[in-house]
Amino acid sequence: TMTCYLKFYIDNILAFQALANKDVTDAKHKVKLPFAIMTSGDTHAPTVKLLEDNDYFGMPKDQITLMQQDKVPALSNNDAAFAVKKGDPFALQTKPHGHGDVHLLMHSHGLAKKWAKSGVKWISFFQDTNGLVFNALPACMGVSVALDLEVNSLTVPRKPGEAVGAICKLVPENKSKNELTINVEYNQLDALLKTTPVKGDAADTKTGLSPYPGNINVLVFKAEPYAKNLDKSNGIVPEFVNPKYSDKEKKIFKKPTRLECMMQDYPRLCEAKAKIGFTSMERWACFSAVKNNTTDAKAKASKTGFGESGCTGEGDLYRANRKKLAAIGVSVDGDGKKENILGIPCWQGARVCLSPSFASTMQQLKSRFPTPDKVKISA
C-alpha cells in the first residue's frame, strides 16, 4: 500500500481515539491522544518535512510533539579523554546518547507532568519500525490496569543466545537491598546467569526457549508516578559505557565510545514499592522490526531465524492479519508458507490489509464479520 510507518502509527492512534470517543456525546469530554516523537539531529528536519508535506497525516498539529535528542562527546580511552575530530583538535567528536534520552526529553519538554495533569493515566512507548505493536498495546494496557503495574514491558518468547535483552527479577544476596525486575542486555545475560544455579543462558527443557522473556522495548508506564520520578532525577536514567577493545589487555579502543542510556532502564528510578511486571505475547502478533538491509538480514536470519528486513516486515504484517481473521472464523490459511526471498525466509500468503479505521481491536474485527464462516480468502 506504500504506507510509511509514521502514517501507519498516526492512523492507529486516531483509530484508538475514535473508538474511545464512540459513545462520548459531550465534545468537552472527548479523548485526545497526544503523540510525542523523539528525533535526532539527522532525522529531525526530514521528520518535520514528512509531517508538513502530508498535513500531519490527518492528526491535528498541536497533538504532536517533536523532541530532538542531542549528542554527547565521544570518549577515546579508559581515562574518558574526549575524542577530537580528525584535522581539527578543537572540535569534539559526538555520538548519540541512546534512546534513554526519551525520558530526559519527556521531562524537559514538560510532557510527562502535562499529560499526567491532563488526566492521562498510562503512557505507551514503542520503537519506530515495528508495525505489529498496535495489535498488542490494548492488551498490554489492560494488563497494566488490571494489575496496577507502574511499569509493564511487552515481551516475546526468546531463544537462548538470541541478541535480545531479557526481563529478569534480580534478587540481591544482601537482604537490605531491594529486588528489581528489569531488562538485562543479551551481552550481559549469560555471564550473569552463570553465577546462578541455571549456569548460563540455557533453554528450558520443556519448551526449548529461554525461561526469561525477550524485551522488545515496548513499555507502558503509569503516568503520575512516571512524572514524579522524572522530577526527582531530572529525567536522567543511569548511564553506562560499552567500549569495543582492539587489544587483549582492554586498554585500546577500536573506535571512540560514549556514555549511553536505555529507555528500559527506567525501573531503576522507581521506588521499592512500585509494581513492575511484563506481558508476554507470541512474536507473530506483536513484533517484527525492520532495520536490516538484505545482506545483513540474510546473515541474521541464518543465526536467529528472523531477518528483520523490509520483506519480513511486510510478510509478517500480512500473516498477522490472516491469523487475526482465522481467529474469528474466516476461512484463510493463517500462517501461509515460508519462502526465501533473496536468501531471507519470509512468510507468504494472502496479502491481507486491514485499515486501523476498519478494526483497531479484535472485538471490532469480529463486529465487521457477522458471518465469518461465509468468508473465504485464498492466496
mmCIF file of C-alpha atoms in Angstrom:
data_model
loop_
_atom_site.group_PDB
_atom_site.id
_atom_site.type_symbol
_atom_site.label_atom_id
_atom_site.label_comp_id
_atom_site.label_asym_id
_atom_site.label_seq_id
_atom_site.Cartn_x
_atom_site.Cartn_y
_atom_site.Cartn_z
ATOM 1 C CA THR A 1 0.000 0.000 0.000
ATOM 2 C CA MET A 2 3.114 2.243 0.105
ATOM 3 C CA THR A 3 2.099 3.443 3.568
ATOM 4 C CA CYS A 4 5.021 4.856 5.557
ATOM 5 C CA TYR A 5 5.446 3.907 9.205
ATOM 6 C CA LEU A 6 4.644 7.368 10.524
ATOM 7 C CA LYS A 7 1.304 7.449 8.717
ATOM 8 C CA PHE A 8 0.537 3.908 9.893
ATOM 9 C CA TYR A 9 1.237 4.876 13.510
ATOM 10 C CA ILE A 10 -0.883 8.013 13.318
ATOM 11 C CA ASP A 11 -3.717 6.071 11.665
ATOM 12 C CA ASN A 12 -3.661 3.577 14.542
ATOM 13 C CA ILE A 13 -3.596 6.270 17.227
ATOM 14 C CA LEU A 14 -6.511 8.094 15.595
ATOM 15 C CA ALA A 15 -8.420 4.799 15.328
ATOM 16 C CA PHE A 16 -7.953 4.139 19.055
ATOM 17 C CA GLN A 17 -9.031 7.706 19.724
ATOM 18 C CA ALA A 18 -12.189 7.297 17.646
ATOM 19 C CA LEU A 19 -13.007 4.055 19.452
ATOM 20 C CA ALA A 20 -12.559 5.725 22.843
ATOM 21 C CA ASN A 21 -14.874 8.567 21.788
ATOM 22 C CA LYS A 22 -17.529 6.364 20.175
ATOM 23 C CA ASP A 23 -20.091 6.838 22.930
ATOM 24 C CA VAL A 24 -18.971 10.290 24.145
ATOM 25 C CA THR A 25 -21.544 12.934 23.193
ATOM 26 C CA ASP A 26 -20.111 15.952 25.012
ATOM 27 C CA ALA A 27 -17.239 17.436 22.976
ATOM 28 C CA LYS A 28 -15.565 18.663 26.181
ATOM 29 C CA HIS A 29 -15.119 15.069 27.345
ATOM 30 C CA LYS A 30 -13.793 13.612 24.119
ATOM 31 C CA VAL A 31 -10.419 11.894 24.383
ATOM 32 C CA LYS A 32 -7.440 13.332 22.520
ATOM 33 C CA LEU A 33 -4.415 11.029 22.457
ATOM 34 C CA PRO A 34 -1.144 13.029 22.438
ATOM 35 C CA PHE A 35 1.737 11.711 20.352
ATOM 36 C CA ALA A 36 5.414 12.520 21.025
ATOM 37 C CA ILE A 37 8.239 11.593 18.641
ATOM 38 C CA MET A 38 11.918 11.592 19.605
ATOM 39 C CA THR A 39 14.147 12.641 16.705
ATOM 40 C CA SER A 40 17.890 13.125 16.258
ATOM 41 C CA GLY A 41 19.926 15.816 14.560
ATOM 42 C CA ASP A 42 19.921 13.638 11.426
ATOM 43 C CA THR A 43 16.201 12.810 11.404
ATOM 44 C CA HIS A 44 14.538 15.925 12.838
ATOM 45 C CA ALA A 45 14.300 18.055 9.684
ATOM 46 C CA PRO A 46 13.188 15.150 7.433
ATOM 47 C CA THR A 47 10.528 14.179 10.004
ATOM 48 C CA VAL A 48 9.189 17.740 10.129
ATOM 49 C CA LYS A 49 9.102 17.850 6.317
ATOM 50 C CA LEU A 50 7.339 14.480 6.080
ATOM 51 C CA LEU A 51 4.659 15.623 8.507
ATOM 52 C CA GLU A 52 4.189 19.048 6.930
ATOM 53 C CA ASP A 53 4.126 17.710 3.356
ATOM 54 C CA ASN A 54 1.353 15.292 4.344
ATOM 55 C CA ASP A 55 -0.684 17.608 6.586
ATOM 56 C CA TYR A 56 0.386 15.571 9.621
ATOM 57 C CA PHE A 57 -1.415 12.537 8.176
ATOM 58 C CA GLY A 58 -4.751 13.776 9.489
ATOM 59 C CA MET A 59 -3.699 14.386 13.095
ATOM 60 C CA PRO A 60 -4.028 17.973 14.408
ATOM 61 C CA LYS A 61 -0.593 19.604 14.545
ATOM 62 C CA ASP A 62 -0.985 20.542 18.216
ATOM 63 C CA GLN A 63 -1.493 16.871 19.073
ATOM 64 C CA ILE A 64 2.076 16.016 18.013
ATOM 65 C CA THR A 65 5.273 16.989 19.837
ATOM 66 C CA LEU A 66 8.701 16.537 18.249
ATOM 67 C CA MET A 67 11.574 16.188 20.727
ATOM 68 C CA GLN A 68 15.090 16.428 19.275
ATOM 69 C CA GLN A 69 17.814 14.454 21.019
ATOM 70 C CA ASP A 70 21.277 15.969 21.445
ATOM 71 C CA LYS A 71 24.563 14.115 21.067
ATOM 72 C CA VAL A 72 27.281 13.695 23.705
ATOM 73 C CA PRO A 73 31.094 13.922 23.443
ATOM 74 C CA ALA A 74 32.856 10.741 22.346
ATOM 75 C CA LEU A 75 35.497 9.182 24.628
ATOM 76 C CA SER A 76 38.829 7.917 23.283
ATOM 77 C CA ASN A 77 40.223 5.800 26.125
ATOM 78 C CA ASN A 78 39.665 4.306 29.586
ATOM 79 C CA ASP A 79 40.532 7.644 31.171
ATOM 80 C CA ALA A 80 37.485 9.138 29.432
ATOM 81 C CA ALA A 81 39.554 11.621 27.391
ATOM 82 C CA PHE A 82 37.419 13.428 24.833
ATOM 83 C CA ALA A 83 37.903 12.329 21.222
ATOM 84 C CA VAL A 84 38.572 15.155 18.753
ATOM 85 C CA LYS A 85 37.698 15.284 15.077
ATOM 86 C CA LYS A 86 40.398 14.406 12.579
ATOM 87 C CA GLY A 87 42.060 17.529 11.273
ATOM 88 C CA ASP A 88 40.602 19.786 13.957
ATOM 89 C CA PRO A 89 41.976 19.394 17.509
ATOM 90 C CA PHE A 90 39.495 21.994 18.778
ATOM 91 C CA ALA A 91 36.337 20.158 17.654
ATOM 92 C CA LEU A 92 34.933 17.188 19.566
ATOM 93 C CA GLN A 93 33.558 14.017 18.062
ATOM 94 C CA THR A 94 29.981 13.433 19.231
ATOM 95 C CA LYS A 95 27.724 10.382 19.314
ATOM 96 C CA PRO A 96 24.074 9.613 20.177
ATOM 97 C CA HIS A 97 23.387 9.208 23.902
ATOM 98 C CA GLY A 98 20.944 6.309 23.480
ATOM 99 C CA HIS A 99 17.154 6.022 23.487
ATOM 100 C CA GLY A 100 17.055 6.507 27.260
ATOM 101 C CA ASP A 101 17.093 10.217 26.390
ATOM 102 C CA VAL A 102 13.379 9.912 25.700
ATOM 103 C CA HIS A 103 12.858 10.277 29.465
ATOM 104 C CA LEU A 104 15.062 13.376 29.607
ATOM 105 C CA LEU A 105 13.091 14.896 26.734
ATOM 106 C CA MET A 106 9.718 13.959 28.230
ATOM 107 C CA HIS A 107 10.834 15.823 31.356
ATOM 108 C CA SER A 108 12.496 18.832 29.729
ATOM 109 C CA HIS A 109 9.529 19.391 27.399
ATOM 110 C CA GLY A 110 7.210 19.132 30.393
ATOM 111 C CA LEU A 111 5.170 16.405 28.710
ATOM 112 C CA ALA A 112 5.205 13.796 31.489
ATOM 113 C CA LYS A 113 3.831 16.280 34.009
ATOM 114 C CA LYS A 114 1.462 17.907 31.496
ATOM 115 C CA TRP A 115 -0.023 14.609 30.381
ATOM 116 C CA ALA A 116 -0.455 13.328 33.940
ATOM 117 C CA LYS A 117 -2.213 16.556 34.980
ATOM 118 C CA SER A 118 -4.481 16.430 31.924
ATOM 119 C CA GLY A 119 -5.898 13.080 33.013
ATOM 120 C CA VAL A 120 -3.657 10.699 31.069
ATOM 121 C CA LYS A 121 -3.353 7.543 33.171
ATOM 122 C CA TRP A 122 -0.933 5.457 31.101
ATOM 123 C CA ILE A 123 1.863 6.293 28.652
ATOM 124 C CA SER A 124 2.983 3.842 25.955
ATOM 125 C CA PHE A 125 6.469 3.788 24.429
ATOM 126 C CA PHE A 126 7.292 1.944 21.215
ATOM 127 C CA GLN A 127 10.085 1.807 18.662
ATOM 128 C CA ASP A 128 9.978 3.267 15.178
ATOM 129 C CA THR A 129 9.801 0.284 12.791
ATOM 130 C CA ASN A 130 7.571 -2.313 14.459
ATOM 131 C CA GLY A 131 4.257 -2.254 12.629
ATOM 132 C CA LEU A 132 2.720 -5.050 14.722
ATOM 133 C CA VAL A 133 2.904 -3.188 18.033
ATOM 134 C CA PHE A 134 -0.689 -1.926 17.908
ATOM 135 C CA ASN A 135 -2.015 -5.493 17.955
ATOM 136 C CA ALA A 136 -0.575 -5.780 21.449
ATOM 137 C CA LEU A 137 -0.930 -2.353 23.060
ATOM 138 C CA PRO A 138 -4.617 -2.666 24.085
ATOM 139 C CA ALA A 139 -3.934 -5.987 25.836
ATOM 140 C CA CYS A 140 -0.716 -4.673 27.386
ATOM 141 C CA MET A 141 -2.580 -1.618 28.647
ATOM 142 C CA GLY A 142 -5.324 -3.863 30.029
ATOM 143 C CA VAL A 143 -2.781 -5.890 31.996
ATOM 144 C CA SER A 144 -1.315 -2.674 33.412
ATOM 145 C CA VAL A 145 -4.764 -1.547 34.556
ATOM 146 C CA ALA A 146 -5.803 -4.945 35.932
ATOM 147 C CA LEU A 147 -2.593 -5.454 37.922
ATOM 148 C CA ASP A 148 -1.984 -1.741 38.642
ATOM 149 C CA LEU A 149 1.538 -2.011 37.208
ATOM 150 C CA GLU A 150 3.731 1.055 37.353
ATOM 151 C CA VAL A 151 5.945 -0.428 34.630
ATOM 152 C CA ASN A 152 4.839 -3.079 32.140
ATOM 153 C CA SER A 153 7.227 -4.434 29.477
ATOM 154 C CA LEU A 154 5.820 -6.186 26.415
ATOM 155 C CA THR A 155 7.883 -9.307 25.742
ATOM 156 C CA VAL A 156 8.103 -12.231 23.329
ATOM 157 C CA PRO A 157 9.404 -15.799 23.749
ATOM 158 C CA ARG A 158 13.179 -15.730 23.460
ATOM 159 C CA LYS A 159 15.707 -18.245 22.198
ATOM 160 C CA PRO A 160 18.853 -18.733 24.333
ATOM 161 C CA GLY A 161 21.724 -16.743 22.867
ATOM 162 C CA GLU A 162 19.407 -14.520 20.823
ATOM 163 C CA ALA A 163 20.570 -10.902 20.641
ATOM 164 C CA VAL A 164 17.553 -9.676 22.601
ATOM 165 C CA GLY A 165 17.571 -8.497 26.197
ATOM 166 C CA ALA A 166 15.621 -10.482 28.785
ATOM 167 C CA ILE A 167 13.310 -9.417 31.595
ATOM 168 C CA CYS A 168 14.670 -10.784 34.863
ATOM 169 C CA LYS A 169 13.940 -10.426 38.553
ATOM 170 C CA LEU A 170 17.222 -9.547 40.235
ATOM 171 C CA VAL A 171 17.309 -10.678 43.854
ATOM 172 C CA PRO A 172 20.301 -9.349 45.859
ATOM 173 C CA GLU A 173 22.153 -11.593 48.276
ATOM 174 C CA ASN A 174 22.200 -8.649 50.657
ATOM 175 C CA LYS A 175 18.636 -8.645 52.006
ATOM 176 C CA SER A 176 18.884 -4.965 52.887
ATOM 177 C CA LYS A 177 18.818 -4.131 49.185
ATOM 178 C CA ASN A 178 15.703 -4.160 47.013
ATOM 179 C CA GLU A 179 14.694 -6.675 44.373
ATOM 180 C CA LEU A 180 14.445 -5.283 40.849
ATOM 181 C CA THR A 181 12.516 -6.508 37.821
ATOM 182 C CA ILE A 182 14.309 -5.105 34.786
ATOM 183 C CA ASN A 183 15.776 -5.833 31.369
ATOM 184 C CA VAL A 184 19.230 -7.440 31.288
ATOM 185 C CA GLU A 185 21.023 -6.936 27.977
ATOM 186 C CA TYR A 186 21.831 -10.082 25.986
ATOM 187 C CA ASN A 187 25.594 -9.432 26.120
ATOM 188 C CA GLN A 188 25.448 -9.488 29.929
ATOM 189 C CA LEU A 189 22.807 -12.167 30.470
ATOM 190 C CA ASP A 190 24.896 -15.320 30.044
ATOM 191 C CA ALA A 191 27.648 -14.100 32.403
ATOM 192 C CA LEU A 192 25.016 -13.104 34.973
ATOM 193 C CA LEU A 193 23.205 -16.453 34.790
ATOM 194 C CA LYS A 194 26.460 -18.390 35.118
ATOM 195 C CA THR A 195 26.615 -17.135 38.710
ATOM 196 C CA THR A 196 23.253 -18.841 39.416
ATOM 197 C CA PRO A 197 22.101 -22.493 39.516
ATOM 198 C CA VAL A 198 20.906 -22.051 35.907
ATOM 199 C CA LYS A 199 24.580 -21.930 34.820
ATOM 200 C CA GLY A 200 24.119 -19.697 31.798
ATOM 201 C CA ASP A 201 21.693 -18.589 29.102
ATOM 202 C CA ALA A 202 20.227 -22.064 28.601
ATOM 203 C CA ALA A 203 16.959 -23.384 27.218
ATOM 204 C CA ASP A 204 14.119 -24.711 29.318
ATOM 205 C CA THR A 205 13.998 -28.485 28.785
ATOM 206 C CA LYS A 206 10.245 -28.488 28.125
ATOM 207 C CA THR A 207 9.900 -25.541 25.740
ATOM 208 C CA GLY A 208 13.360 -25.176 24.215
ATOM 209 C CA LEU A 209 13.076 -21.459 24.938
ATOM 210 C CA SER A 210 14.767 -19.223 27.472
ATOM 211 C CA PRO A 211 12.866 -19.017 30.786
ATOM 212 C CA TYR A 212 13.405 -15.259 30.562
ATOM 213 C CA PRO A 213 11.102 -13.430 28.120
ATOM 214 C CA GLY A 214 12.643 -11.263 25.410
ATOM 215 C CA ASN A 215 12.416 -7.499 25.763
ATOM 216 C CA ILE A 216 11.232 -5.667 22.615
ATOM 217 C CA ASN A 217 11.264 -2.141 24.083
ATOM 218 C CA VAL A 218 7.507 -1.667 24.135
ATOM 219 C CA LEU A 219 6.677 -0.199 27.518
ATOM 220 C CA VAL A 220 3.608 1.032 29.379
ATOM 221 C CA PHE A 221 4.166 3.363 32.345
ATOM 222 C CA LYS A 222 1.700 4.681 34.876
ATOM 223 C CA ALA A 223 1.670 8.403 34.132
ATOM 224 C CA GLU A 224 1.538 10.006 37.587
ATOM 225 C CA PRO A 225 4.472 8.181 39.232
ATOM 226 C CA TYR A 226 6.394 8.460 35.950
ATOM 227 C CA ALA A 227 6.153 12.245 36.073
ATOM 228 C CA LYS A 228 7.155 12.302 39.749
ATOM 229 C CA ASN A 229 10.158 10.018 39.205
ATOM 230 C CA LEU A 230 11.376 12.166 36.306
ATOM 231 C CA ASP A 231 11.093 15.245 38.525
ATOM 232 C CA LYS A 232 13.369 13.576 41.082
ATOM 233 C CA SER A 233 16.000 12.521 38.529
ATOM 234 C CA ASN A 234 15.548 15.471 36.144
ATOM 235 C CA GLY A 235 14.717 12.882 33.508
ATOM 236 C CA ILE A 236 18.121 11.212 33.722
ATOM 237 C CA VAL A 237 18.345 7.404 33.784
ATOM 238 C CA PRO A 238 21.554 5.577 34.782
ATOM 239 C CA GLU A 239 24.284 5.699 32.144
ATOM 240 C CA PHE A 240 26.849 3.117 31.090
ATOM 241 C CA VAL A 241 29.725 2.786 28.656
ATOM 242 C CA ASN A 242 30.306 -0.149 26.310
ATOM 243 C CA PRO A 243 33.666 0.227 24.519
ATOM 244 C CA LYS A 244 34.991 -2.254 21.966
ATOM 245 C CA TYR A 245 38.685 -3.015 22.517
ATOM 246 C CA SER A 246 41.379 -3.859 19.977
ATOM 247 C CA ASP A 247 43.793 -5.472 22.486
ATOM 248 C CA LYS A 248 43.576 -8.335 24.995
ATOM 249 C CA GLU A 249 44.555 -6.042 27.846
ATOM 250 C CA LYS A 250 41.484 -3.895 27.101
ATOM 251 C CA LYS A 251 43.360 -0.623 27.054
ATOM 252 C CA ILE A 252 42.899 0.498 23.442
ATOM 253 C CA PHE A 253 39.509 1.283 21.925
ATOM 254 C CA LYS A 254 38.745 0.107 18.387
ATOM 255 C CA LYS A 255 36.958 3.417 17.959
ATOM 256 C CA PRO A 256 35.726 6.165 20.293
ATOM 257 C CA THR A 257 32.837 5.226 22.546
ATOM 258 C CA ARG A 258 30.344 7.293 24.535
ATOM 259 C CA LEU A 259 28.173 7.374 27.608
ATOM 260 C CA GLU A 260 24.767 5.989 26.739
ATOM 261 C CA CYS A 261 21.462 5.185 28.368
ATOM 262 C CA MET A 262 18.470 2.948 27.621
ATOM 263 C CA MET A 263 14.755 3.635 27.925
ATOM 264 C CA GLN A 264 14.124 0.211 29.512
ATOM 265 C CA ASP A 265 16.362 1.129 32.488
ATOM 266 C CA TYR A 266 13.628 3.442 33.811
ATOM 267 C CA PRO A 267 12.667 0.942 36.606
ATOM 268 C CA ARG A 268 15.913 1.945 38.336
ATOM 269 C CA LEU A 269 14.212 5.280 39.085
ATOM 270 C CA CYS A 270 11.139 3.685 40.651
ATOM 271 C CA GLU A 271 10.507 3.337 44.373
ATOM 272 C CA ALA A 272 10.900 -0.071 46.003
ATOM 273 C CA LYS A 273 7.117 -0.426 46.391
ATOM 274 C CA ALA A 274 6.481 0.048 42.644
ATOM 275 C CA LYS A 275 4.766 -2.879 40.931
ATOM 276 C CA ILE A 276 6.843 -3.829 37.896
ATOM 277 C CA GLY A 277 5.913 -6.660 35.551
ATOM 278 C CA PHE A 278 5.709 -7.828 31.962
ATOM 279 C CA THR A 279 3.173 -9.032 29.417
ATOM 280 C CA SER A 280 4.242 -11.803 27.051
ATOM 281 C CA MET A 281 2.717 -12.379 23.621
ATOM 282 C CA GLU A 282 3.615 -14.511 20.628
ATOM 283 C CA ARG A 283 6.102 -12.772 18.374
ATOM 284 C CA TRP A 284 3.913 -13.076 15.265
ATOM 285 C CA ALA A 285 1.278 -10.877 16.936
ATOM 286 C CA CYS A 286 3.392 -8.013 18.231
ATOM 287 C CA PHE A 287 6.969 -7.804 16.972
ATOM 288 C CA SER A 288 8.578 -7.575 13.550
ATOM 289 C CA ALA A 289 11.228 -4.877 13.314
ATOM 290 C CA VAL A 290 12.527 -3.531 10.009
ATOM 291 C CA LYS A 291 16.147 -2.481 10.424
ATOM 292 C CA ASN A 292 18.455 -4.595 8.235
ATOM 293 C CA ASN A 293 19.499 -4.417 4.587
ATOM 294 C CA THR A 294 19.212 -7.606 2.546
ATOM 295 C CA THR A 295 22.803 -8.722 3.168
ATOM 296 C CA ASP A 296 22.609 -8.252 6.944
ATOM 297 C CA ALA A 297 19.090 -9.718 7.054
ATOM 298 C CA LYS A 298 20.262 -12.898 5.350
ATOM 299 C CA ALA A 299 23.102 -13.271 7.856
ATOM 300 C CA LYS A 300 20.850 -12.590 10.840
ATOM 301 C CA ALA A 301 18.138 -14.962 9.622
ATOM 302 C CA SER A 302 20.701 -17.767 9.351
ATOM 303 C CA LYS A 303 21.554 -17.253 13.030
ATOM 304 C CA THR A 304 18.187 -16.457 14.619
ATOM 305 C CA GLY A 305 15.506 -17.194 12.018
ATOM 306 C CA PHE A 306 14.453 -13.517 11.968
ATOM 307 C CA GLY A 307 15.791 -11.325 9.162
ATOM 308 C CA GLU A 308 14.123 -8.109 10.400
ATOM 309 C CA SER A 309 14.138 -6.513 6.950
ATOM 310 C CA GLY A 310 11.662 -4.900 4.573
ATOM 311 C CA CYS A 311 10.362 -8.173 3.104
ATOM 312 C CA THR A 312 9.969 -9.855 6.508
ATOM 313 C CA GLY A 313 8.215 -6.831 7.996
ATOM 314 C CA GLU A 314 5.678 -6.747 5.173
ATOM 315 C CA GLY A 315 5.186 -10.507 5.136
ATOM 316 C CA ASP A 316 4.758 -10.628 8.910
ATOM 317 C CA LEU A 317 2.064 -7.933 8.804
ATOM 318 C CA TYR A 318 0.051 -9.842 6.193
ATOM 319 C CA ARG A 319 0.489 -13.023 8.238
ATOM 320 C CA ALA A 320 -0.709 -11.366 11.446
ATOM 321 C CA ASN A 321 -3.787 -10.062 9.646
ATOM 322 C CA ARG A 322 -4.517 -13.533 8.230
ATOM 323 C CA LYS A 323 -4.181 -15.121 11.666
ATOM 324 C CA LYS A 324 -6.497 -12.489 13.178
ATOM 325 C CA LEU A 325 -9.134 -13.286 10.550
ATOM 326 C CA ALA A 326 -8.683 -17.030 11.086
ATOM 327 C CA ALA A 327 -9.152 -16.500 14.831
ATOM 328 C CA ILE A 328 -12.629 -15.024 14.304
ATOM 329 C CA GLY A 329 -13.706 -17.828 11.953
ATOM 330 C CA VAL A 330 -12.789 -16.625 8.454
ATOM 331 C CA SER A 331 -11.549 -19.407 6.171
ATOM 332 C CA VAL A 332 -7.958 -18.441 5.413
ATOM 333 C CA ASP A 333 -4.549 -20.065 5.733
ATOM 334 C CA GLY A 334 -3.267 -18.012 8.652
ATOM 335 C CA ASP A 335 0.396 -18.913 8.520
ATOM 336 C CA GLY A 336 0.802 -19.357 4.795
ATOM 337 C CA LYS A 337 4.244 -20.691 3.927
ATOM 338 C CA LYS A 338 7.817 -19.537 4.241
ATOM 339 C CA GLU A 339 9.735 -18.748 1.095
ATOM 340 C CA ASN A 340 13.264 -17.487 0.591
ATOM 341 C CA ILE A 341 13.419 -14.008 -0.945
ATOM 342 C CA LEU A 342 17.000 -13.009 -1.726
ATOM 343 C CA GLY A 343 18.020 -15.681 0.758
ATOM 344 C CA ILE A 344 15.791 -14.269 3.506
ATOM 345 C CA PRO A 345 12.976 -16.517 4.824
ATOM 346 C CA CYS A 346 9.677 -14.591 4.601
ATOM 347 C CA TRP A 347 6.098 -15.610 5.299
ATOM 348 C CA GLN A 348 4.000 -15.607 2.128
ATOM 349 C CA GLY A 349 0.259 -15.965 1.626
ATOM 350 C CA ALA A 350 -2.845 -13.872 1.021
ATOM 351 C CA ARG A 351 -1.817 -10.209 1.323
ATOM 352 C CA VAL A 352 -4.473 -9.102 3.767
ATOM 353 C CA CYS A 353 -4.523 -5.383 4.606
ATOM 354 C CA LEU A 354 -6.706 -4.210 7.492
ATOM 355 C CA SER A 355 -7.016 -0.457 7.902
ATOM 356 C CA PRO A 356 -6.845 0.727 11.539
ATOM 357 C CA SER A 357 -10.111 2.618 10.991
ATOM 358 C CA PHE A 358 -11.734 -0.660 9.890
ATOM 359 C CA ALA A 359 -10.770 -2.573 13.016
ATOM 360 C CA SER A 360 -8.321 -1.481 15.710
ATOM 361 C CA THR A 361 -9.173 -4.319 18.133
ATOM 362 C CA MET A 362 -10.196 -7.969 17.835
ATOM 363 C CA GLN A 363 -13.647 -7.144 19.206
ATOM 364 C CA GLN A 364 -14.110 -4.550 16.492
ATOM 365 C CA LEU A 365 -12.835 -7.002 13.873
ATOM 366 C CA LYS A 366 -15.453 -9.569 14.965
ATOM 367 C CA SER A 367 -18.192 -6.983 14.540
ATOM 368 C CA ARG A 368 -17.086 -6.392 10.931
ATOM 369 C CA PHE A 369 -17.642 -10.076 10.067
ATOM 370 C CA PRO A 370 -21.083 -11.090 11.442
ATOM 371 C CA THR A 371 -20.968 -14.354 9.442
ATOM 372 C CA PRO A 372 -17.238 -15.163 9.178
ATOM 373 C CA ASP A 373 -17.951 -18.775 8.186
ATOM 374 C CA LYS A 374 -19.221 -17.468 4.836
ATOM 375 C CA VAL A 375 -15.956 -15.675 4.048
ATOM 376 C CA LYS A 376 -13.098 -17.475 2.321
ATOM 377 C CA ILE A 377 -9.768 -15.900 1.359
ATOM 378 C CA SER A 378 -7.168 -17.589 -0.808
ATOM 379 C CA ALA A 379 -3.701 -16.522 -1.869
#
